[in-house]
């Protein structure tokens, strides 16, 4: 078994066909094969590995060099995607070997966090990944937004095709990256595909010259559905401006659908808004994202409460050893080997954590008791109290879909 990194042009005959078989309708049409050539530039900065035996590609995996907000710190993130195996080579350990090498290389290249959309969550949990909330899909009739048409709101709304308005949209997602826990965006070479395809409308909410909300969408037909992507709004006024624009489509479409983060409550947007909110997770086809830490250094300096706990990291290739986590002056300080970062204080409780357990706490998706219940660590009551103070619950919003 040989694992090697592909040159960009090699993807056309190696990784792309394997990925297409795994994730698309096949056999591929001639038009779809030709589209691979157009898609190639948006993969130029990916790291793509392939397993070969006898000169033939047996499995492939890619990592997209992205950025993600972890509790306020914007970190380089490896977005793992396109993991696919030849149908005659499955369940032979190829993906395990590929993933280990790919994460080794991305970690060594300075990416302390990673995320993916799994084909099976339990498989990736063994690699230290933990589940993140899935974005909600919201459906409602535009007529129910009618009260917003009478509201006087600060700001204005702009409307244009994404090909024209892309710089404003990209700039606003950069702002969301800085401000929103869990938020991740593509590198420029990948993200410009949205501009180049130019198959979406863009509406932007602007207040005092600054973009405070954005939504890309398309309309499938007259009397049909306005299909929105992620509703991005920095505050309720920005959200109301975007919804007010959508209300004007009452005589054009029957329904509107949007994606919103897990902490959004559409049922409280308006009185008498009949809304269907759904987060569908299924296998295969509709997975919730997962993420993990690749380095404990990702935790250094994060906002933290006044907790203090020693953690033993076990059963992982990338996270290991004993570390003291100390919330000093509102920031997390790490001391390797369990040595105290500050003097004084009483006995320090100890927790044993897997990589998935520590990642769950860092991303804020599980309580320490849930980490224990799920078998992701051994956390006693005293250690759990300290960990709650260090890592308050938080709902990450990944945003990027890859």
XYZ file of C-alpha atoms in Angstrom:
402
model
C 0.000 0.000 0.000
C 1.402 3.353 -1.096
C 0.011 6.660 0.176
C 1.032 9.740 -1.738
C -0.085 13.312 -2.297
C -1.695 14.062 -5.628
C -0.688 16.864 -7.928
C -3.641 19.053 -8.896
C -4.100 17.648 -12.424
C -4.008 14.047 -11.183
C -7.300 14.529 -9.356
C -9.189 14.350 -12.656
C -8.372 10.656 -13.103
C -7.840 9.527 -9.503
C -9.676 11.231 -6.626
C -12.539 12.862 -8.548
C -13.924 9.588 -10.005
C -13.779 7.863 -6.594
C -15.482 10.789 -4.893
C -18.125 11.021 -7.604
C -18.983 7.330 -7.230
C -19.324 7.766 -3.457
C -21.372 10.968 -3.391
C -23.129 11.497 -6.742
C -25.540 9.847 -9.152
C -23.564 7.398 -11.285
C -22.547 6.374 -13.892
C -21.527 9.923 -14.616
C -22.777 11.716 -17.697
C -20.289 13.090 -20.185
C -21.320 16.597 -19.142
C -20.525 15.850 -15.499
C -17.112 14.431 -16.379
C -16.382 17.581 -18.360
C -17.425 19.656 -15.335
C -14.510 18.181 -13.373
C -12.183 20.378 -15.412
C -14.115 23.490 -14.361
C -14.123 22.352 -10.736
C -10.363 21.730 -10.599
C -9.220 25.337 -9.862
C -11.345 25.423 -6.706
C -9.332 22.496 -5.322
C -5.862 23.808 -6.110
C -4.921 24.468 -2.481
C -6.356 21.257 -1.039
C -4.130 18.528 0.267
C -5.365 15.332 -1.406
C -3.931 11.927 -0.606
C -4.528 8.660 -2.394
C -3.882 5.023 -1.540
C -2.548 3.047 -4.456
C -1.993 -0.661 -4.956
C -0.669 -2.032 -8.199
C -0.716 1.457 -9.649
C -4.487 1.841 -9.106
C -6.217 4.309 -6.787
C -8.037 2.453 -4.011
C -9.047 5.300 -1.688
C -8.693 9.062 -1.378
C -9.138 11.862 1.161
C -8.693 15.634 1.051
C -8.193 18.442 3.535
C -9.254 22.005 2.781
C -7.133 24.641 4.606
C -9.860 26.654 6.320
C -10.261 28.896 9.376
C -12.558 28.411 12.351
C -13.569 30.391 15.414
C -13.046 28.466 18.653
C -14.512 30.455 21.553
C -13.344 33.708 20.002
C -9.947 32.609 18.658
C -9.683 32.233 14.869
C -7.538 29.177 14.165
C -6.362 27.340 11.043
C -8.720 24.398 10.505
C -8.396 21.277 8.377
C -11.730 20.684 6.671
C -11.617 16.967 5.869
C -13.709 16.060 2.821
C -14.012 13.738 -0.129
C -13.148 10.531 1.725
C -13.982 7.762 -0.706
C -12.967 4.173 -1.371
C -13.199 2.017 -4.484
C -16.216 -0.306 -4.043
C -13.962 -3.396 -4.267
C -11.527 -2.017 -1.671
C -13.853 -1.057 1.166
C -13.433 -2.219 4.780
C -9.753 -2.995 4.297
C -8.305 -0.216 6.457
C -7.473 2.215 3.663
C -9.479 5.122 5.072
C -7.968 4.657 8.526
C -4.442 4.822 7.109
C -5.301 7.791 4.898
C -6.938 9.768 7.679
C -4.043 9.237 10.067
C -1.536 10.506 7.533
C -3.731 13.388 6.378
C -4.258 14.645 9.934
C -0.563 14.175 10.704
C 0.325 16.405 7.783
C -2.303 19.041 8.540
C -1.349 19.192 12.219
C 2.329 19.482 11.324
C 1.346 22.232 8.906
C -0.141 24.343 11.701
C -3.814 23.321 11.789
C -4.758 22.739 15.453
C -8.450 21.991 14.777
C -10.323 19.956 12.200
C -13.917 19.362 11.144
C -15.802 17.102 8.743
C -19.197 15.747 7.742
C -19.082 12.001 8.512
C -20.350 9.055 6.550
C -20.775 7.378 9.949
C -20.331 9.362 13.156
C -19.220 6.398 15.275
C -16.325 5.749 12.884
C -14.959 9.258 13.342
C -15.607 9.304 17.084
C -12.879 6.677 17.298
C -10.622 9.280 15.671
C -11.435 11.782 18.400
C -14.177 13.713 16.600
C -17.314 14.848 18.425
C -20.666 15.896 16.990
C -21.625 19.543 16.457
C -25.179 20.878 16.060
C -26.663 20.654 12.605
C -28.106 23.818 11.100
C -31.896 23.978 11.188
C -34.070 24.268 8.089
C -36.954 26.705 8.525
C -40.038 26.747 6.260
C -42.888 29.259 6.328
C -45.282 31.158 4.071
C -44.260 34.687 3.053
C -47.745 35.932 3.998
C -46.933 35.306 7.666
C -44.166 37.901 7.442
C -46.712 40.598 6.578
C -46.459 42.479 9.906
C -42.814 43.273 9.120
C -43.879 45.325 6.096
C -45.298 47.914 8.490
C -42.191 48.028 10.680
C -39.806 50.969 10.429
C -36.344 49.491 10.735
C -32.930 51.138 10.829
C -30.869 50.405 7.745
C -31.383 49.476 4.118
C -31.454 46.315 2.021
C -29.432 45.732 -1.138
C -30.338 43.170 -3.818
C -28.056 41.844 -6.558
C -26.652 38.664 -8.020
C -23.949 36.996 -5.995
C -21.501 37.384 -8.873
C -21.694 41.151 -8.411
C -22.146 41.323 -4.648
C -19.662 38.629 -3.693
C -17.060 41.028 -2.145
C -19.688 42.309 0.316
C -20.791 38.768 1.128
C -17.248 37.516 1.650
C -16.433 40.482 3.846
C -19.453 39.809 6.041
C -18.623 36.114 6.443
C -15.150 37.216 7.545
C -16.850 39.317 10.222
C -18.960 36.321 11.279
C -15.766 34.274 11.509
C -14.327 36.752 13.997
C -17.497 36.974 16.085
C -19.244 33.572 16.001
C -18.109 30.482 17.943
C -17.616 27.466 15.665
C -17.961 29.505 12.457
C -15.706 28.296 9.637
C -15.126 29.629 6.132
C -13.388 28.382 3.017
C -10.085 29.747 1.729
C -10.373 32.280 -1.069
C -9.502 29.795 -3.821
C -12.499 27.637 -2.871
C -14.984 30.324 -1.880
C -14.817 32.212 -5.190
C -16.672 29.296 -6.768
C -19.830 30.873 -5.314
C -19.047 34.056 -7.242
C -18.109 32.273 -10.448
C -21.195 30.027 -10.541
C -23.342 33.134 -10.060
C -26.447 31.015 -9.463
C -27.794 32.863 -6.414
C -29.379 36.181 -5.558
C -27.819 38.081 -2.672
C -29.601 40.377 -0.236
C -27.601 42.395 2.278
C -28.774 44.410 5.262
C -26.718 47.562 5.818
C -26.711 49.946 8.785
C -24.531 53.067 8.856
C -22.609 51.858 5.831
C -21.740 48.445 7.297
C -23.188 45.108 6.193
C -24.920 43.522 9.189
C -26.814 40.684 7.481
C -26.761 38.604 4.321
C -28.697 35.850 2.603
C -28.110 34.054 -0.694
C -31.100 32.398 -2.339
C -32.738 31.179 -5.515
C -36.375 30.809 -6.634
C -37.333 27.473 -8.124
C -40.497 28.645 -9.940
C -43.428 31.039 -9.859
C -45.768 29.789 -7.168
C -43.021 27.563 -5.868
C -40.326 28.024 -3.255
C -37.773 30.673 -2.433
C -34.842 28.507 -1.360
C -32.502 30.378 0.928
C -29.083 29.349 2.168
C -27.847 30.402 5.637
C -29.565 33.420 7.154
C -26.641 35.465 8.497
C -27.554 38.354 10.791
C -25.523 40.162 13.416
C -28.578 41.213 15.457
C -32.416 41.129 15.434
C -32.653 44.337 13.376
C -30.494 42.846 10.633
C -32.591 39.675 10.645
C -35.810 41.706 10.482
C -34.500 43.673 7.480
C -33.818 40.443 5.589
C -37.199 38.937 6.515
C -38.951 42.165 5.542
C -37.480 41.810 2.053
C -38.705 38.205 1.859
C -42.211 39.314 2.879
C -42.480 41.164 -0.436
C -42.589 37.826 -2.268
C -46.076 36.989 -0.981
C -47.607 36.996 -4.482
C -44.658 35.240 -6.103
C -43.849 32.122 -4.071
C -45.883 29.795 -1.880
C -43.198 29.130 0.704
C -39.750 30.142 1.861
C -37.022 27.913 3.280
C -33.854 29.015 5.059
C -31.068 27.552 7.173
C -30.453 28.933 10.649
C -28.050 28.007 13.467
C -29.167 25.744 16.293
C -29.547 28.609 18.764
C -32.004 30.510 16.548
C -35.712 30.369 17.559
C -37.841 31.125 14.469
C -41.078 30.385 16.353
C -40.424 33.601 18.305
C -39.676 35.845 15.338
C -43.304 37.003 14.938
C -46.743 36.412 16.385
C -48.827 33.984 14.287
C -45.819 32.816 12.266
C -46.634 29.257 11.245
C -43.195 27.743 10.886
C -41.683 24.298 10.480
C -38.208 23.937 12.013
C -36.269 20.768 11.271
C -32.810 19.398 11.911
C -32.635 16.141 10.006
C -29.727 13.789 10.641
C -29.626 10.550 8.701
C -27.125 8.001 7.458
C -26.214 8.189 4.665
C -26.999 11.543 3.139
C -27.662 14.095 5.881
C -24.988 14.010 8.596
C -24.385 16.453 11.413
C -20.857 17.890 11.370
C -18.093 16.774 13.700
C -14.912 18.453 14.941
C -11.900 17.830 17.136
C -8.750 19.380 18.502
C -5.500 18.247 16.896
C -3.353 20.103 19.422
C -3.897 21.151 23.036
C -2.173 24.403 22.090
C -5.502 25.399 20.494
C -6.820 25.939 24.035
C -4.126 28.348 25.182
C -5.496 31.819 25.810
C -9.155 30.964 25.212
C -11.748 32.730 27.394
C -12.268 30.646 30.538
C -13.900 30.819 33.917
C -12.071 30.440 37.257
C -11.588 26.697 37.057
C -8.542 24.543 37.633
C -8.253 20.879 36.690
C -5.611 18.368 35.676
C -6.458 16.263 32.614
C -4.890 13.007 31.508
C -5.354 12.636 27.738
C -5.512 9.013 26.619
C -6.095 6.757 23.611
C -5.230 9.273 20.917
C -2.553 9.743 18.293
C -2.474 13.554 18.505
C -3.525 14.492 22.043
C -1.648 12.827 24.889
C -0.036 13.451 28.237
C -1.048 15.250 31.407
C -1.893 18.946 31.388
C -3.046 21.411 34.000
C -5.825 23.670 32.703
C -6.036 26.863 34.697
C -8.431 29.775 34.223
C -6.222 32.736 35.073
C -7.590 36.277 34.690
C -10.325 35.010 32.403
C -7.970 33.162 30.038
C -7.006 29.510 29.833
C -3.398 28.713 30.733
C -1.892 25.290 29.987
C 0.915 23.722 31.953
C 2.366 20.514 30.457
C 2.986 17.581 32.753
C 0.343 18.803 35.185
C 2.609 21.453 36.733
C 0.723 24.380 38.194
C 0.725 27.595 36.179
C 0.120 29.604 39.335
C 0.980 29.117 42.973
C -1.445 28.600 45.817
C -4.811 26.899 45.969
C -5.888 23.524 47.259
C -5.751 20.068 45.679
C -6.433 20.000 41.961
C -9.000 17.412 40.767
C -8.078 15.174 37.857
C -10.127 14.011 34.866
C -9.184 11.407 32.303
C -10.349 12.420 28.838
C -10.241 11.031 25.340
C -9.665 13.394 22.442
C -13.398 13.382 21.721
C -14.092 14.207 25.371
C -11.747 17.191 25.466
C -12.993 18.353 22.060
C -16.604 18.157 23.266
C -15.755 20.446 26.186
C -13.708 22.865 24.103
C -16.471 23.229 21.498
C -19.071 23.465 24.269
C -21.370 20.726 22.998
C -21.352 18.367 26.007
C -21.491 18.849 29.755
C -18.706 17.051 31.685
C -21.321 14.616 33.017
C -22.351 13.808 29.438
C -18.706 13.236 28.543
C -18.609 10.647 31.341
C -21.935 9.069 30.361
C -20.864 8.784 26.716
C -17.661 6.955 27.667
C -15.466 9.825 26.458
C -13.706 10.226 29.781
C -13.643 9.526 33.482
C -14.856 12.720 35.154
C -15.605 12.870 38.866
C -17.923 15.467 40.462
C -15.123 17.814 41.558
C -13.409 17.727 38.168
C -16.767 18.207 36.444
C -17.411 21.395 38.424
C -14.012 22.790 37.440
C -14.481 21.853 33.788
C -17.878 23.562 33.693
C -16.269 26.780 34.856
C -13.429 26.458 32.371
C -15.627 25.484 29.420
C -19.155 26.946 29.690
C -21.679 25.367 27.331
C -21.758 27.029 23.904
C -23.466 26.172 20.622
C -21.018 26.228 17.706
C -22.266 27.099 14.224
C -19.995 25.585 11.585
C -21.662 27.328 8.598
C -19.334 25.970 5.882
C -20.686 22.901 4.112
C -17.996 20.704 2.534
